[in-house]
């Protein structure tokens, strides 16, 4: 099924869902260690960045600085949709909430400071 492209529809059907747990960004010099289950992975020239459950990072002794909550926007957004990330990030920024966005095939995922999670969901629900 093709994702939605219309910004008005995307915002109306946003349905933010707070996923359980806390998540951290870690950087690794090479590949992802066996057994680690990242929710996002990006290979950069400086190394591999993973977003992983905090308890997994702690169990492996991986260093991190930022502890986040993971919010999934349940609307099925098309990868070529224009404006969704800008509207969401701007609205959260207006409330002083940092937002790191990861797009996947079906949904967009937001990582916000863990202490801002509930407030971020309320802001997004109000926007929809």
Short mmCIF file of N, CA and C in Angstrom, two decimals:
data_model
loop_
_atom_site.label_atom_id
_atom_site.label_comp_id
_atom_site.label_asym_id
_atom_site.label_seq_id
_atom_site.Cartn_x
_atom_site.Cartn_y
_atom_site.Cartn_z
N UNK A 1 0.83 -1.18 0.00
CA UNK A 1 0.00 0.00 0.00
C UNK A 1 0.88 1.25 0.00
N UNK A 2 0.54 2.19 -0.85
CA UNK A 2 1.32 3.43 -0.95
C UNK A 2 1.06 4.32 0.26
N UNK A 3 2.07 5.02 0.67
CA UNK A 3 1.93 5.93 1.79
C UNK A 3 1.21 7.21 1.39
N UNK A 4 0.71 7.92 2.39
CA UNK A 4 -0.02 9.17 2.19
C UNK A 4 0.95 10.29 1.86
N UNK A 5 0.57 11.15 0.91
CA UNK A 5 1.40 12.29 0.51
C UNK A 5 0.82 13.64 0.92
N UNK A 6 -0.49 13.69 1.11
CA UNK A 6 -1.16 14.95 1.39
C UNK A 6 -0.87 15.39 2.83
N UNK A 7 -0.29 16.57 2.97
CA UNK A 7 0.12 17.05 4.29
C UNK A 7 -1.06 17.22 5.24
N UNK A 8 -2.17 17.73 4.75
CA UNK A 8 -3.35 17.91 5.61
C UNK A 8 -3.81 16.57 6.17
N UNK A 9 -3.84 15.56 5.32
CA UNK A 9 -4.26 14.22 5.76
C UNK A 9 -3.23 13.63 6.72
N UNK A 10 -1.97 13.80 6.42
CA UNK A 10 -0.91 13.29 7.29
C UNK A 10 -1.04 13.87 8.70
N UNK A 11 -1.25 15.16 8.79
CA UNK A 11 -1.34 15.81 10.10
C UNK A 11 -2.62 15.42 10.83
N UNK A 12 -3.71 15.26 10.10
CA UNK A 12 -4.98 14.85 10.72
C UNK A 12 -4.88 13.44 11.30
N UNK A 13 -4.15 12.56 10.60
CA UNK A 13 -4.07 11.15 10.98
C UNK A 13 -2.76 10.79 11.70
N UNK A 14 -2.08 11.75 12.28
CA UNK A 14 -0.75 11.56 12.87
C UNK A 14 -0.67 10.39 13.85
N UNK A 15 -1.56 10.28 14.78
CA UNK A 15 -1.64 9.24 15.81
C UNK A 15 -0.28 8.91 16.44
N UNK A 16 0.32 9.84 17.18
CA UNK A 16 1.60 9.56 17.83
C UNK A 16 1.46 8.49 18.89
N UNK A 17 2.38 7.55 18.89
CA UNK A 17 2.37 6.45 19.86
C UNK A 17 3.71 6.42 20.58
N UNK A 18 3.67 6.54 21.90
CA UNK A 18 4.88 6.46 22.71
C UNK A 18 5.22 5.00 22.92
N UNK A 19 6.37 4.58 22.44
CA UNK A 19 6.84 3.21 22.62
C UNK A 19 7.43 3.06 24.02
N UNK A 20 7.30 1.89 24.63
CA UNK A 20 7.85 1.71 25.98
C UNK A 20 9.38 1.74 25.97
N UNK A 21 9.95 2.16 27.07
CA UNK A 21 11.40 2.11 27.25
C UNK A 21 12.09 3.43 26.99
N UNK A 22 13.40 3.38 27.19
CA UNK A 22 14.28 4.53 26.94
C UNK A 22 15.32 4.08 25.93
N UNK A 23 15.72 5.00 25.07
CA UNK A 23 16.61 4.68 23.96
C UNK A 23 17.79 5.63 23.94
N UNK A 24 18.92 5.14 23.48
CA UNK A 24 20.14 5.94 23.45
C UNK A 24 20.80 5.84 22.08
N UNK A 25 21.55 6.86 21.76
CA UNK A 25 22.35 6.88 20.54
C UNK A 25 23.76 6.48 20.91
N UNK A 26 24.28 5.48 20.23
CA UNK A 26 25.66 5.04 20.45
C UNK A 26 26.39 5.06 19.11
N UNK A 27 27.67 5.29 19.15
CA UNK A 27 28.47 5.21 17.94
C UNK A 27 29.49 4.09 18.11
N UNK A 28 29.63 3.31 17.06
CA UNK A 28 30.52 2.16 17.07
C UNK A 28 31.56 2.35 15.97
N UNK A 29 32.79 1.90 16.18
CA UNK A 29 33.82 2.11 15.16
C UNK A 29 33.59 1.28 13.88
N UNK A 30 32.93 0.15 14.01
CA UNK A 30 32.72 -0.69 12.82
C UNK A 30 31.28 -1.19 12.78
N UNK A 31 31.09 -2.48 12.74
CA UNK A 31 29.76 -3.04 12.59
C UNK A 31 29.04 -3.19 13.93
N UNK A 32 27.75 -3.50 13.84
CA UNK A 32 26.91 -3.71 15.02
C UNK A 32 27.30 -5.03 15.68
N UNK A 33 27.57 -5.04 16.98
CA UNK A 33 27.94 -6.29 17.66
C UNK A 33 26.83 -7.33 17.61
N UNK A 34 27.21 -8.58 17.54
CA UNK A 34 26.23 -9.67 17.54
C UNK A 34 25.36 -9.58 18.78
N UNK A 35 24.07 -9.77 18.60
CA UNK A 35 23.14 -9.75 19.72
C UNK A 35 22.53 -8.39 20.00
N UNK A 36 23.15 -7.31 19.50
CA UNK A 36 22.59 -5.98 19.71
C UNK A 36 21.43 -5.79 18.73
N UNK A 37 20.30 -5.30 19.23
CA UNK A 37 19.11 -5.13 18.39
C UNK A 37 18.75 -3.65 18.28
N UNK A 38 19.43 -2.91 17.42
CA UNK A 38 19.11 -1.49 17.29
C UNK A 38 17.76 -1.28 16.62
N UNK A 39 17.09 -0.18 16.99
CA UNK A 39 15.86 0.20 16.31
C UNK A 39 16.16 1.06 15.09
N UNK A 40 17.36 1.60 15.03
CA UNK A 40 17.81 2.36 13.86
C UNK A 40 19.33 2.24 13.76
N UNK A 41 19.81 2.21 12.53
CA UNK A 41 21.25 2.11 12.28
C UNK A 41 21.60 3.01 11.10
N UNK A 42 22.66 3.78 11.25
CA UNK A 42 23.13 4.63 10.15
C UNK A 42 24.65 4.50 10.08
N UNK A 43 25.15 4.15 8.88
CA UNK A 43 26.60 4.07 8.67
C UNK A 43 27.09 5.43 8.20
N UNK A 44 28.04 5.99 8.92
CA UNK A 44 28.64 7.27 8.59
C UNK A 44 30.14 7.05 8.43
N UNK A 45 30.85 7.98 7.79
CA UNK A 45 32.30 7.82 7.67
C UNK A 45 33.01 7.69 9.02
N UNK A 46 32.44 8.34 10.06
CA UNK A 46 33.06 8.30 11.39
C UNK A 46 32.78 7.02 12.15
N UNK A 47 31.82 6.23 11.70
CA UNK A 47 31.45 5.00 12.39
C UNK A 47 29.99 4.69 12.19
N UNK A 48 29.49 3.69 12.90
CA UNK A 48 28.10 3.28 12.80
C UNK A 48 27.34 3.83 14.01
N UNK A 49 26.27 4.56 13.73
CA UNK A 49 25.42 5.07 14.80
C UNK A 49 24.25 4.11 14.96
N UNK A 50 23.96 3.74 16.19
CA UNK A 50 22.79 2.90 16.47
C UNK A 50 21.93 3.59 17.51
N UNK A 51 20.63 3.41 17.37
CA UNK A 51 19.69 3.79 18.41
C UNK A 51 19.22 2.47 19.00
N UNK A 52 19.43 2.33 20.30
CA UNK A 52 19.21 1.04 20.95
C UNK A 52 18.58 1.26 22.32
N UNK A 53 17.88 0.26 22.80
CA UNK A 53 17.31 0.34 24.14
C UNK A 53 18.44 0.61 25.14
N UNK A 54 18.19 1.49 26.08
CA UNK A 54 19.20 1.88 27.05
C UNK A 54 19.75 0.68 27.81
N UNK A 55 18.88 -0.27 28.17
CA UNK A 55 19.37 -1.43 28.93
C UNK A 55 20.32 -2.30 28.09
N UNK A 56 20.13 -2.35 26.79
CA UNK A 56 21.06 -3.11 25.94
C UNK A 56 22.42 -2.42 25.89
N UNK A 57 22.41 -1.10 25.75
CA UNK A 57 23.67 -0.35 25.74
C UNK A 57 24.39 -0.52 27.07
N UNK A 58 23.64 -0.44 28.17
CA UNK A 58 24.25 -0.60 29.49
C UNK A 58 24.84 -2.00 29.65
N UNK A 59 24.12 -3.02 29.18
CA UNK A 59 24.60 -4.40 29.31
C UNK A 59 25.89 -4.64 28.55
N UNK A 60 26.07 -3.92 27.44
CA UNK A 60 27.29 -4.08 26.64
C UNK A 60 28.36 -3.04 26.98
N UNK A 61 28.05 -2.16 27.91
CA UNK A 61 29.01 -1.12 28.29
C UNK A 61 29.23 -0.08 27.20
N UNK A 62 28.22 0.16 26.37
CA UNK A 62 28.35 1.15 25.30
C UNK A 62 28.11 2.55 25.87
N UNK A 63 28.99 3.49 25.56
CA UNK A 63 28.80 4.85 26.08
C UNK A 63 27.72 5.59 25.28
N UNK A 64 27.03 6.51 25.96
CA UNK A 64 26.03 7.36 25.33
C UNK A 64 25.87 8.61 26.17
N UNK A 65 25.28 9.64 25.56
CA UNK A 65 25.07 10.90 26.26
C UNK A 65 23.61 11.30 26.32
N UNK A 66 22.82 10.86 25.38
CA UNK A 66 21.45 11.32 25.21
C UNK A 66 20.48 10.17 25.45
N UNK A 67 19.56 10.36 26.39
CA UNK A 67 18.55 9.34 26.68
C UNK A 67 17.22 9.85 26.13
N UNK A 68 16.61 9.05 25.27
CA UNK A 68 15.43 9.49 24.53
C UNK A 68 14.23 8.58 24.75
N UNK A 69 13.08 9.14 24.44
CA UNK A 69 11.85 8.36 24.29
C UNK A 69 11.61 8.23 22.80
N UNK A 70 10.95 7.15 22.41
CA UNK A 70 10.69 6.86 21.00
C UNK A 70 9.20 6.99 20.73
N UNK A 71 8.86 7.92 19.85
CA UNK A 71 7.47 8.14 19.45
C UNK A 71 7.32 7.75 17.99
N UNK A 72 6.36 6.90 17.70
CA UNK A 72 6.07 6.52 16.32
C UNK A 72 4.84 7.29 15.86
N UNK A 73 4.95 7.93 14.70
CA UNK A 73 3.79 8.56 14.08
C UNK A 73 3.10 7.46 13.28
N UNK A 74 1.93 7.04 13.71
CA UNK A 74 1.27 5.85 13.15
C UNK A 74 0.69 6.06 11.75
N UNK A 75 0.63 7.29 11.29
CA UNK A 75 0.16 7.53 9.93
C UNK A 75 1.19 6.93 8.95
N UNK A 76 0.71 6.29 7.88
CA UNK A 76 1.61 5.71 6.88
C UNK A 76 1.98 6.80 5.89
N UNK A 77 3.10 7.44 6.13
CA UNK A 77 3.55 8.55 5.30
C UNK A 77 4.41 8.05 4.15
N UNK A 78 4.19 8.61 2.98
CA UNK A 78 5.02 8.29 1.82
C UNK A 78 6.40 8.91 2.03
N UNK A 79 7.42 8.23 1.56
CA UNK A 79 8.77 8.76 1.70
C UNK A 79 8.93 10.08 0.95
N UNK A 80 8.16 10.28 -0.10
CA UNK A 80 8.27 11.53 -0.88
C UNK A 80 7.29 12.61 -0.40
N UNK A 81 6.58 12.36 0.69
CA UNK A 81 5.67 13.37 1.24
C UNK A 81 6.47 14.62 1.64
N UNK A 82 5.87 15.77 1.42
CA UNK A 82 6.56 17.03 1.67
C UNK A 82 5.94 17.74 2.87
N UNK A 83 6.77 18.10 3.84
CA UNK A 83 6.35 18.99 4.91
C UNK A 83 6.08 18.37 6.26
N UNK A 84 5.86 17.06 6.34
CA UNK A 84 5.50 16.45 7.62
C UNK A 84 6.60 16.66 8.66
N UNK A 85 7.82 16.34 8.31
CA UNK A 85 8.93 16.49 9.25
C UNK A 85 9.07 17.94 9.69
N UNK A 86 8.94 18.86 8.74
CA UNK A 86 9.08 20.29 9.07
C UNK A 86 8.01 20.75 10.04
N UNK A 87 6.76 20.36 9.82
CA UNK A 87 5.67 20.79 10.70
C UNK A 87 5.85 20.19 12.09
N UNK A 88 6.14 18.91 12.16
CA UNK A 88 6.29 18.24 13.45
C UNK A 88 7.47 18.82 14.24
N UNK A 89 8.61 18.93 13.58
CA UNK A 89 9.80 19.45 14.26
C UNK A 89 9.61 20.90 14.70
N UNK A 90 8.96 21.70 13.86
CA UNK A 90 8.70 23.10 14.20
C UNK A 90 7.78 23.21 15.41
N UNK A 91 6.71 22.41 15.41
CA UNK A 91 5.76 22.45 16.53
C UNK A 91 6.42 22.06 17.85
N UNK A 92 7.24 21.01 17.80
CA UNK A 92 7.96 20.59 19.01
C UNK A 92 8.98 21.65 19.42
N UNK A 93 9.66 22.24 18.45
CA UNK A 93 10.64 23.29 18.75
C UNK A 93 9.98 24.49 19.43
N UNK A 94 8.77 24.82 19.00
CA UNK A 94 8.03 25.93 19.63
C UNK A 94 7.78 25.67 21.11
N UNK A 95 7.76 24.40 21.50
CA UNK A 95 7.56 24.01 22.90
C UNK A 95 8.89 23.72 23.61
N UNK A 96 10.01 23.96 22.91
CA UNK A 96 11.33 23.73 23.50
C UNK A 96 11.70 22.26 23.59
N UNK A 97 11.14 21.43 22.71
CA UNK A 97 11.40 19.99 22.72
C UNK A 97 12.28 19.63 21.52
N UNK A 98 13.45 19.06 21.81
CA UNK A 98 14.32 18.62 20.72
C UNK A 98 13.71 17.39 20.07
N UNK A 99 14.00 17.18 18.80
CA UNK A 99 13.39 16.09 18.06
C UNK A 99 14.37 15.55 17.03
N UNK A 100 14.65 14.28 17.10
CA UNK A 100 15.48 13.60 16.12
C UNK A 100 14.58 12.65 15.36
N UNK A 101 14.50 12.82 14.04
CA UNK A 101 13.56 12.07 13.21
C UNK A 101 14.28 10.99 12.44
N UNK A 102 13.69 9.80 12.43
CA UNK A 102 14.16 8.69 11.61
C UNK A 102 12.98 8.25 10.76
N UNK A 103 13.13 8.31 9.45
CA UNK A 103 12.06 7.87 8.56
C UNK A 103 12.28 6.41 8.20
N UNK A 104 11.19 5.66 8.21
CA UNK A 104 11.24 4.29 7.71
C UNK A 104 10.18 4.15 6.62
N UNK A 105 10.04 2.97 6.07
CA UNK A 105 9.14 2.78 4.93
C UNK A 105 7.70 3.13 5.27
N UNK A 106 7.22 2.72 6.42
CA UNK A 106 5.81 2.93 6.77
C UNK A 106 5.55 4.15 7.65
N UNK A 107 6.47 4.45 8.54
CA UNK A 107 6.21 5.50 9.54
C UNK A 107 7.45 6.34 9.77
N UNK A 108 7.21 7.50 10.38
CA UNK A 108 8.29 8.34 10.88
C UNK A 108 8.39 8.10 12.38
N UNK A 109 9.62 8.15 12.87
CA UNK A 109 9.89 7.87 14.28
C UNK A 109 10.63 9.07 14.86
N UNK A 110 10.17 9.51 16.01
CA UNK A 110 10.77 10.67 16.67
C UNK A 110 11.45 10.22 17.95
N UNK A 111 12.63 10.72 18.17
CA UNK A 111 13.33 10.49 19.43
C UNK A 111 13.47 11.84 20.11
N UNK A 112 12.81 11.95 21.25
CA UNK A 112 12.81 13.19 22.02
C UNK A 112 13.42 12.89 23.38
N UNK A 113 13.91 13.92 24.05
CA UNK A 113 14.47 13.71 25.38
C UNK A 113 13.45 12.96 26.24
N UNK A 114 13.91 11.95 26.95
CA UNK A 114 13.02 11.08 27.72
C UNK A 114 12.10 11.87 28.65
N UNK A 115 12.62 12.91 29.27
CA UNK A 115 11.81 13.70 30.20
C UNK A 115 10.71 14.50 29.51
N UNK A 116 10.81 14.66 28.18
CA UNK A 116 9.82 15.43 27.42
C UNK A 116 8.80 14.55 26.71
N UNK A 117 8.85 13.25 26.91
CA UNK A 117 8.05 12.30 26.13
C UNK A 117 6.54 12.57 26.21
N UNK A 118 6.00 12.63 27.41
CA UNK A 118 4.55 12.81 27.55
C UNK A 118 4.10 14.15 26.99
N UNK A 119 4.89 15.18 27.24
CA UNK A 119 4.55 16.51 26.73
C UNK A 119 4.60 16.52 25.21
N UNK A 120 5.60 15.85 24.62
CA UNK A 120 5.71 15.79 23.16
C UNK A 120 4.50 15.10 22.55
N UNK A 121 4.06 14.01 23.15
CA UNK A 121 2.87 13.32 22.63
C UNK A 121 1.66 14.23 22.71
N UNK A 122 1.49 14.94 23.83
CA UNK A 122 0.34 15.87 23.96
C UNK A 122 0.38 16.95 22.89
N UNK A 123 1.57 17.52 22.64
CA UNK A 123 1.73 18.55 21.61
C UNK A 123 1.35 17.99 20.24
N UNK A 124 1.81 16.80 19.94
CA UNK A 124 1.50 16.19 18.64
C UNK A 124 0.03 15.84 18.51
N UNK A 125 -0.56 15.35 19.57
CA UNK A 125 -1.99 15.03 19.54
C UNK A 125 -2.81 16.31 19.32
N UNK A 126 -2.39 17.39 19.95
CA UNK A 126 -3.10 18.66 19.79
C UNK A 126 -2.95 19.18 18.36
N UNK A 127 -1.80 18.92 17.75
CA UNK A 127 -1.56 19.36 16.36
C UNK A 127 -2.46 18.60 15.39
N UNK A 128 -2.71 17.33 15.69
CA UNK A 128 -3.56 16.51 14.80
C UNK A 128 -4.99 16.97 14.94
#
